[in-house]
Short mmCIF file of C-alpha atoms and ligand atoms in Angstrom, two decimals:
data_model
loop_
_atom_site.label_atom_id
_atom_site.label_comp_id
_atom_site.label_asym_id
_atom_site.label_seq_id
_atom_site.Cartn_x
_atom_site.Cartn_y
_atom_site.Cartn_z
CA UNK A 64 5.62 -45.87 13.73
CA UNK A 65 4.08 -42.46 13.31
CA UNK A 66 1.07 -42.53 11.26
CA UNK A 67 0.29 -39.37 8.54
CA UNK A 68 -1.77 -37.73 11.08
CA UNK A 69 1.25 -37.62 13.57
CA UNK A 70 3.52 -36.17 11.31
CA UNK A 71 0.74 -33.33 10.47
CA UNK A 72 0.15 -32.95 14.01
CA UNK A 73 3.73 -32.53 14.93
CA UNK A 74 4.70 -30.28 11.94
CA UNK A 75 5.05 -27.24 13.54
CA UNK A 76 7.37 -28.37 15.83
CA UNK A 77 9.39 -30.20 13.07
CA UNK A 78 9.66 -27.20 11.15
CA UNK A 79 10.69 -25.27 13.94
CA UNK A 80 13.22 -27.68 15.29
CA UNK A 81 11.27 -28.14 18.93
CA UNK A 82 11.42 -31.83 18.69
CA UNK A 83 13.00 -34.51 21.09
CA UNK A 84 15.38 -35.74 18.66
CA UNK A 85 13.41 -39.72 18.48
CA UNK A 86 10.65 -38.37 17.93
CA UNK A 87 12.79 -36.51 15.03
CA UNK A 88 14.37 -39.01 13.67
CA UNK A 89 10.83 -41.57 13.20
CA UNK A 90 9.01 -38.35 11.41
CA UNK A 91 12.81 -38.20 9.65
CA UNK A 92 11.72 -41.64 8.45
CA UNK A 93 8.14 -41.31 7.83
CA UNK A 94 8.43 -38.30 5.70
CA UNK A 95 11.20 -40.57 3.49
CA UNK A 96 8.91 -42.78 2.77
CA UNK A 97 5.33 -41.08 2.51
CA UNK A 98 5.20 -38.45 -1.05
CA UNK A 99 2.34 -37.06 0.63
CA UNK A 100 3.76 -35.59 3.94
CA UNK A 101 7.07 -34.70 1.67
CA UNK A 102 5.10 -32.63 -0.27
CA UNK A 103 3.01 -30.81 2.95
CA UNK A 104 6.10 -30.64 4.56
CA UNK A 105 8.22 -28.93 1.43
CA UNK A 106 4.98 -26.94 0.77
CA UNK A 107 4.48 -25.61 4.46
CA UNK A 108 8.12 -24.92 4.41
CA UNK A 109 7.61 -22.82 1.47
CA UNK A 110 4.89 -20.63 2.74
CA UNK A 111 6.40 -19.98 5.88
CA UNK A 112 9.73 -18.86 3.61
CA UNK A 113 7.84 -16.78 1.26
CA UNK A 114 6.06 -14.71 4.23
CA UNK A 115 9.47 -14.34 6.17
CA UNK A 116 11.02 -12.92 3.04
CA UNK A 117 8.47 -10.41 1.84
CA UNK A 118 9.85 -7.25 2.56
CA UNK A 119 6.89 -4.93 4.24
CA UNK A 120 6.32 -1.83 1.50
CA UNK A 121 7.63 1.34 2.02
CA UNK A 122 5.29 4.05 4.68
CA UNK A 123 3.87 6.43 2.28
CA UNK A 124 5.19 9.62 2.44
CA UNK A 125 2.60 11.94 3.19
CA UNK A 126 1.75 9.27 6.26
CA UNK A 127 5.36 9.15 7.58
CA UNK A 128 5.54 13.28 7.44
CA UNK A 129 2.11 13.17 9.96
CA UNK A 130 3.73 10.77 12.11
CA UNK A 131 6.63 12.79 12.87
CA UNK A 132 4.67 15.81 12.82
CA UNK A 133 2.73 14.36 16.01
CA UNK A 134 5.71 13.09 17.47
CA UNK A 135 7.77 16.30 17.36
CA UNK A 136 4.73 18.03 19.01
CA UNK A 137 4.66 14.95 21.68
CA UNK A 138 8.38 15.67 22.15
CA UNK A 139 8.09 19.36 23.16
CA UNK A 140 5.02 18.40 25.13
CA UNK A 141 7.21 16.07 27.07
CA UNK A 142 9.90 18.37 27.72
CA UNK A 143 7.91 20.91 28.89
CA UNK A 144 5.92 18.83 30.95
CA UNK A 145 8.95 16.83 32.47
CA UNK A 146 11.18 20.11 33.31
CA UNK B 55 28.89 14.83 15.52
CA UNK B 56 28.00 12.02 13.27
CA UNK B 57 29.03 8.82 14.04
CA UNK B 58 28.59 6.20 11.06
CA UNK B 59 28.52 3.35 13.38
CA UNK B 60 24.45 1.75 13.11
CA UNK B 61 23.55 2.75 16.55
CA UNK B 62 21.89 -0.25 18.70
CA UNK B 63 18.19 -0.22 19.78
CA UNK B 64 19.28 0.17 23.46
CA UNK B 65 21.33 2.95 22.47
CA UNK B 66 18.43 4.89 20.94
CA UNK B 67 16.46 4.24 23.78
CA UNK B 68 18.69 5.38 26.33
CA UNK B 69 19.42 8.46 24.03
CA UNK B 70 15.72 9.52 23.36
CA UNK B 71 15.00 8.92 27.50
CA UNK B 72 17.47 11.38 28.49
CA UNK B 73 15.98 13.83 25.96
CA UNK B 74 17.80 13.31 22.33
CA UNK B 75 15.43 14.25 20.09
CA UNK B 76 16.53 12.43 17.34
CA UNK B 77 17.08 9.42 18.63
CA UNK B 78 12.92 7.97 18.46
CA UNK B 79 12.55 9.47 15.19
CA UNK B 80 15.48 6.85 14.12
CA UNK B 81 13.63 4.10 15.80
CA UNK B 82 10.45 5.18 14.12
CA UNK B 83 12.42 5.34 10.80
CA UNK B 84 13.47 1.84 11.59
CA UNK B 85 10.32 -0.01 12.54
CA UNK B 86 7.39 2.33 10.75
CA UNK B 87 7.22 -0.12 7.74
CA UNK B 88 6.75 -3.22 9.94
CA UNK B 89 4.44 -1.79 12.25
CA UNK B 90 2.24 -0.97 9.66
CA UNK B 91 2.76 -4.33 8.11
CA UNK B 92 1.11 -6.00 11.30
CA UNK B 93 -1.24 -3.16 11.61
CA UNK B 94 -2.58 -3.20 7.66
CA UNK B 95 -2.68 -7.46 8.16
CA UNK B 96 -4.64 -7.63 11.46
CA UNK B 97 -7.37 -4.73 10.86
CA UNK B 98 -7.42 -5.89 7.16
CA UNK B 99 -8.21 -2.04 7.16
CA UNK B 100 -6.15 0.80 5.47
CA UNK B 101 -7.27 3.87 7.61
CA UNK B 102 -6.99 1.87 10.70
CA UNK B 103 -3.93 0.70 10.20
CA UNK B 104 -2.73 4.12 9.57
CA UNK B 105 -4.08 5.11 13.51
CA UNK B 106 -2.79 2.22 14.61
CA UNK B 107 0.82 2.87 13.45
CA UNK B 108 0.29 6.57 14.76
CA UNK B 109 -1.01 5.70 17.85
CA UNK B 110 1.66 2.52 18.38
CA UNK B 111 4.92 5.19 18.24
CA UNK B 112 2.58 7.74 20.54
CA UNK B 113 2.26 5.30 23.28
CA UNK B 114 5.65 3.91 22.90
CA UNK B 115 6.74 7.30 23.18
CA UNK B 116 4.84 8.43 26.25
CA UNK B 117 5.60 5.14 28.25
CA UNK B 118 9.67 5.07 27.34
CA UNK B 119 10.45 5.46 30.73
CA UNK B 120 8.40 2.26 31.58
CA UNK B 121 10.43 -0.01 29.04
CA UNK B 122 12.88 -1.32 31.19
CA UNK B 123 14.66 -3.75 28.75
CA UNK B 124 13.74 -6.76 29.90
CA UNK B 125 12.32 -7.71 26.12
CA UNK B 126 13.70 -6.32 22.76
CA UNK B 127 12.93 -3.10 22.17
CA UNK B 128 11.13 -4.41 18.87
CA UNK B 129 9.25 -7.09 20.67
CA UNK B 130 7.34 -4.71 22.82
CA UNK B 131 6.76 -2.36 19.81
CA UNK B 132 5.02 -5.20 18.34
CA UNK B 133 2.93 -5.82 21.14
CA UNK B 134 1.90 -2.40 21.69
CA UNK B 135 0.85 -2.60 17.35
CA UNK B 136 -1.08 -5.68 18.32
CA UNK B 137 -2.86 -4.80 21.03
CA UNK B 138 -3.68 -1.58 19.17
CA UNK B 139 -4.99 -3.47 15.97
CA UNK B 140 -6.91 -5.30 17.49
CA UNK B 141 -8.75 -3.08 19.83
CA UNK B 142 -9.63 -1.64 16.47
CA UNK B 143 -10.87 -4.83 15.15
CA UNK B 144 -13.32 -5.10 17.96
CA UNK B 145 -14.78 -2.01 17.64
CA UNK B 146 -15.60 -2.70 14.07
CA UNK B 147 -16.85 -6.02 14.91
CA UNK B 148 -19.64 -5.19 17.33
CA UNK B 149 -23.21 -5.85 16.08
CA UNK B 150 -21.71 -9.03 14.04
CA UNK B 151 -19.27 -10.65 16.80
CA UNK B 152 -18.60 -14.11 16.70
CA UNK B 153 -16.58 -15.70 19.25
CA UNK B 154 -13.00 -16.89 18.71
CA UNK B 155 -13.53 -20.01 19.63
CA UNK B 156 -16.14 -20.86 17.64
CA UNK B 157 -14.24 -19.30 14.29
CA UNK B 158 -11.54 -21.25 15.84
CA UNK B 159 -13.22 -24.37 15.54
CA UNK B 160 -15.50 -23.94 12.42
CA UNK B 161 -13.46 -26.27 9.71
CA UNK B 162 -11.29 -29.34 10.16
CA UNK B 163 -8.61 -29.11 12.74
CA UNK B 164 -5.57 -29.67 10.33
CA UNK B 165 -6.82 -29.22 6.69
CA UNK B 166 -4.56 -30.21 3.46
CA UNK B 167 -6.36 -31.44 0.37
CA UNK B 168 -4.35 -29.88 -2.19
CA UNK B 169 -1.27 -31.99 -2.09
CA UNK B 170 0.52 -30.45 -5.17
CA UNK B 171 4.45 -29.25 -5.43
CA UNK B 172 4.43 -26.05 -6.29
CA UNK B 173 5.33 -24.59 -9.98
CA UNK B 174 9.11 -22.96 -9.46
CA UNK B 175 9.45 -20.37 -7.03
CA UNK B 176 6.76 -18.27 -6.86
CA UNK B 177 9.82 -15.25 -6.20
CA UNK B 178 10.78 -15.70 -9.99
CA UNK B 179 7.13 -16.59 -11.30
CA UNK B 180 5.56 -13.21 -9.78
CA UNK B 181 6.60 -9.42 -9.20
CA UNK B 182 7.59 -8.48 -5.60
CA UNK B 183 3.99 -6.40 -5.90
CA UNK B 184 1.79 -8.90 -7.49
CA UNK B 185 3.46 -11.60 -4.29
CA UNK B 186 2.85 -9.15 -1.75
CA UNK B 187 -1.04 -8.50 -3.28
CA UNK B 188 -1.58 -12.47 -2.83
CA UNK B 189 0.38 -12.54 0.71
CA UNK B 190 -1.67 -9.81 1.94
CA UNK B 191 -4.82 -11.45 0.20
CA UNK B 192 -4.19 -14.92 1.84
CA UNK B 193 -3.32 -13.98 5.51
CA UNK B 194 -6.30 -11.24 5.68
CA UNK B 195 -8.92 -14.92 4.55
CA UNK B 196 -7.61 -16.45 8.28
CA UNK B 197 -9.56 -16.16 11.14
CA UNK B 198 -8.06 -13.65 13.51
CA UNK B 199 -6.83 -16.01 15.94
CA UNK B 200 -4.68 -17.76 13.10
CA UNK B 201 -3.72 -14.58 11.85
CA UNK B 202 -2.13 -12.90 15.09
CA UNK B 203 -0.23 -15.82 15.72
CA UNK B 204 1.13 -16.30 12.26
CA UNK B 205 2.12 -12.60 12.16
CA UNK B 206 4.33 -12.69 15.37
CA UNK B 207 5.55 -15.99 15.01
CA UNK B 208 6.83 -16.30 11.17
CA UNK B 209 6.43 -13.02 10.18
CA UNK B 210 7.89 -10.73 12.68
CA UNK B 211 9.92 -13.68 14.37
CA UNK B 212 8.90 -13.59 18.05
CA UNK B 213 9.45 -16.74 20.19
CA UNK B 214 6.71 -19.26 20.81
CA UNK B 215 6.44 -16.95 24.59
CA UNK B 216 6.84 -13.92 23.36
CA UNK B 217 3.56 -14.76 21.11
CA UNK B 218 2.02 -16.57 23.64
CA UNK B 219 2.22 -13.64 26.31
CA UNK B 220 1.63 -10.75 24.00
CA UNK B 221 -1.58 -12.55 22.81
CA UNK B 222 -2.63 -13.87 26.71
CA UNK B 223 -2.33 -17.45 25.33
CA UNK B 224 -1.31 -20.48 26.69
CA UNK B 225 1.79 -21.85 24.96
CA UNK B 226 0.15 -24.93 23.59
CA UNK B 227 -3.03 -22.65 22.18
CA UNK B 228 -0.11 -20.61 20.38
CA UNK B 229 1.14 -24.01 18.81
CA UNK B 230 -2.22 -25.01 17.87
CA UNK B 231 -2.75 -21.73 16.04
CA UNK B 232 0.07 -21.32 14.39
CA UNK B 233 0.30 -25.07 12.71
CA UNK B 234 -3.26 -24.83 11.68
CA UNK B 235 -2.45 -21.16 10.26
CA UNK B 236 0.60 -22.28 8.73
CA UNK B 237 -1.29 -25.25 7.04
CA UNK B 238 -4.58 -23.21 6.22
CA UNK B 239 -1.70 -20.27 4.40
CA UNK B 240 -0.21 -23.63 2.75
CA UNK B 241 -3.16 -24.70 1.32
CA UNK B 242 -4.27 -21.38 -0.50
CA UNK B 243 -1.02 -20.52 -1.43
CA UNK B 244 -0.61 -24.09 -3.00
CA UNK B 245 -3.89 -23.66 -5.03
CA UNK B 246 -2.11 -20.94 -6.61
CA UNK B 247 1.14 -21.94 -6.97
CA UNK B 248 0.66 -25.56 -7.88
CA UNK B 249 2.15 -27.11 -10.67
CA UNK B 250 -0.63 -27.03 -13.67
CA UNK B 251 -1.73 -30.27 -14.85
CA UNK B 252 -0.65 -32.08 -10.99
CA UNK B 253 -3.47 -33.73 -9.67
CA UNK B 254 -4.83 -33.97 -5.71
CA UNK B 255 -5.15 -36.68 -4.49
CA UNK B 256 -6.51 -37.00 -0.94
CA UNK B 257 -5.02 -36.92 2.08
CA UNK B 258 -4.95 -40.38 4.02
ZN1 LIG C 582 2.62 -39.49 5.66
#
């Protein structure tokens, strides 16, 4: 039987579905029965969620205009360079 | 002539190699707000993060001709953001550097001590702002090998390789990294997010 420790060790890979599928189905059963490694596990699950789903801000503007400013001049560079 | 059709990433490509100039502008339009994502939560640094986004769609630019499709167009964006952030990282770091390894091992391999549910979803509880304040807040507090590995694994979704190559890691140091990132993120996050009045109790 896998022991608190395992589960934590093997989390990752539970969460991200790598496991062989007995070693799946006895953390399955540990986490059933043990509140604590429930809770990691929901929690972990959680933060991992929240990050995924954060939507990165917005570039500011006056950042976004100097980034295109280089790039057009990188652009004509090229095509002068290439031609 | 417009076509309203979402055009592919391979499309772009091929477009801006054979000289459409609008196609890398649409791929910088498309990827600018990520890229500076990774950039602003690697350097933990605004006005390096700006270069780095700058200097990411530069060199992606210049060596187009060299991306031969064998990854997703995204995927070596990404890398070419990472290795970018964190040449900037080093060059703030010398005079106080500390080697990974030993920030690596400083603490206990797989901390949790706060063993708490967490108080509703923090996406109700707090403001898309104020949650992306304490995101930003908690990943920049990992050490730098936690964080690169968090931020191409869960955040920007690359595969265990993909990670492990863009970083020059074995696949089993990626793994490491990111379950003790994952649980060090779980830990702060739960400190704030716990339900009030829940006890810890320790870990067995
Ligand atoms: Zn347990």
């Amino acid at each position: 039987m896998p022991t608190c420790k395992d589960f934590l060790r093997e989390l990752s890979d539970y969460l991200d579905s790598a496991l062989d599928p007995a070693t799946k189905k006895e953390l399955d059963k540990h986490v059933e029965e043990c509140p604590n490694c429930w809770v990691v596990l929901d929690t972990t699950q959680k933060t991992v969620k929240i990050y995924k789903g954060c939507e990165p801000q917005a570039v500011p503007a006056a950042l976004e205009d100097k980034l295109m400013t280089a790039l057009k001049a990188k652009m004509a560079e090229k095509k002068c360079g290439s031609s | 002539m417009t076509s309203t059709e979402p055009q592919s990433d391979e499309d772009l490509v091929e477009l801006a190699k054979s000289g459409d100039d609008t196609a890398f502008p649409e791929l910088v339009k498309r990827y600018s707000r990520r890229i500076l994502r990774v950039a602003r939560n690697i350097t933990n640094h605004e006005e390096d993060s700006e270069d780095v986004l700058q200097e990411t769609f530069m060199k992606a630019y210049t060596h187009l001709d060299g991306f031969q499709g064998n990854s997703k167009f995204y995927t070596w964006l990404v890398r070419i953001a990472m290795n970018e952030s964190l040449m900037k990282l080093r060059k703030r770091k010398t005079g106080k550097l500390v080697s990974l390894d030993e920030e690596l091992n400083t603490g206990e391999d797989t901390m949790v001590r706060e063993i708490a549910v967490w108080e509703g979803n923090p996406e109700d509880t707090y403001s898309q702002e104020e949650l992306r304040e304490i995101l930003d807040k908690t990943i920049a507090s990992l050490p730098e090998g936690f964080r690169t590995v968090f931020m191409l694994r869960d955040v920007e979704e690359l595969s265990t390789e993909e990670t492990a190559e863009a970083l020059e890691l074995s696949i089993p140091a990626v793994k490491s990294r990111l379950l003790r990132a994952r649980l060090q993120l779980r830990e702060k996050l739960t400190r704030l997010f716990k339900s009030k009045g829940e006890n810890t109790f320790a870990y067995l």
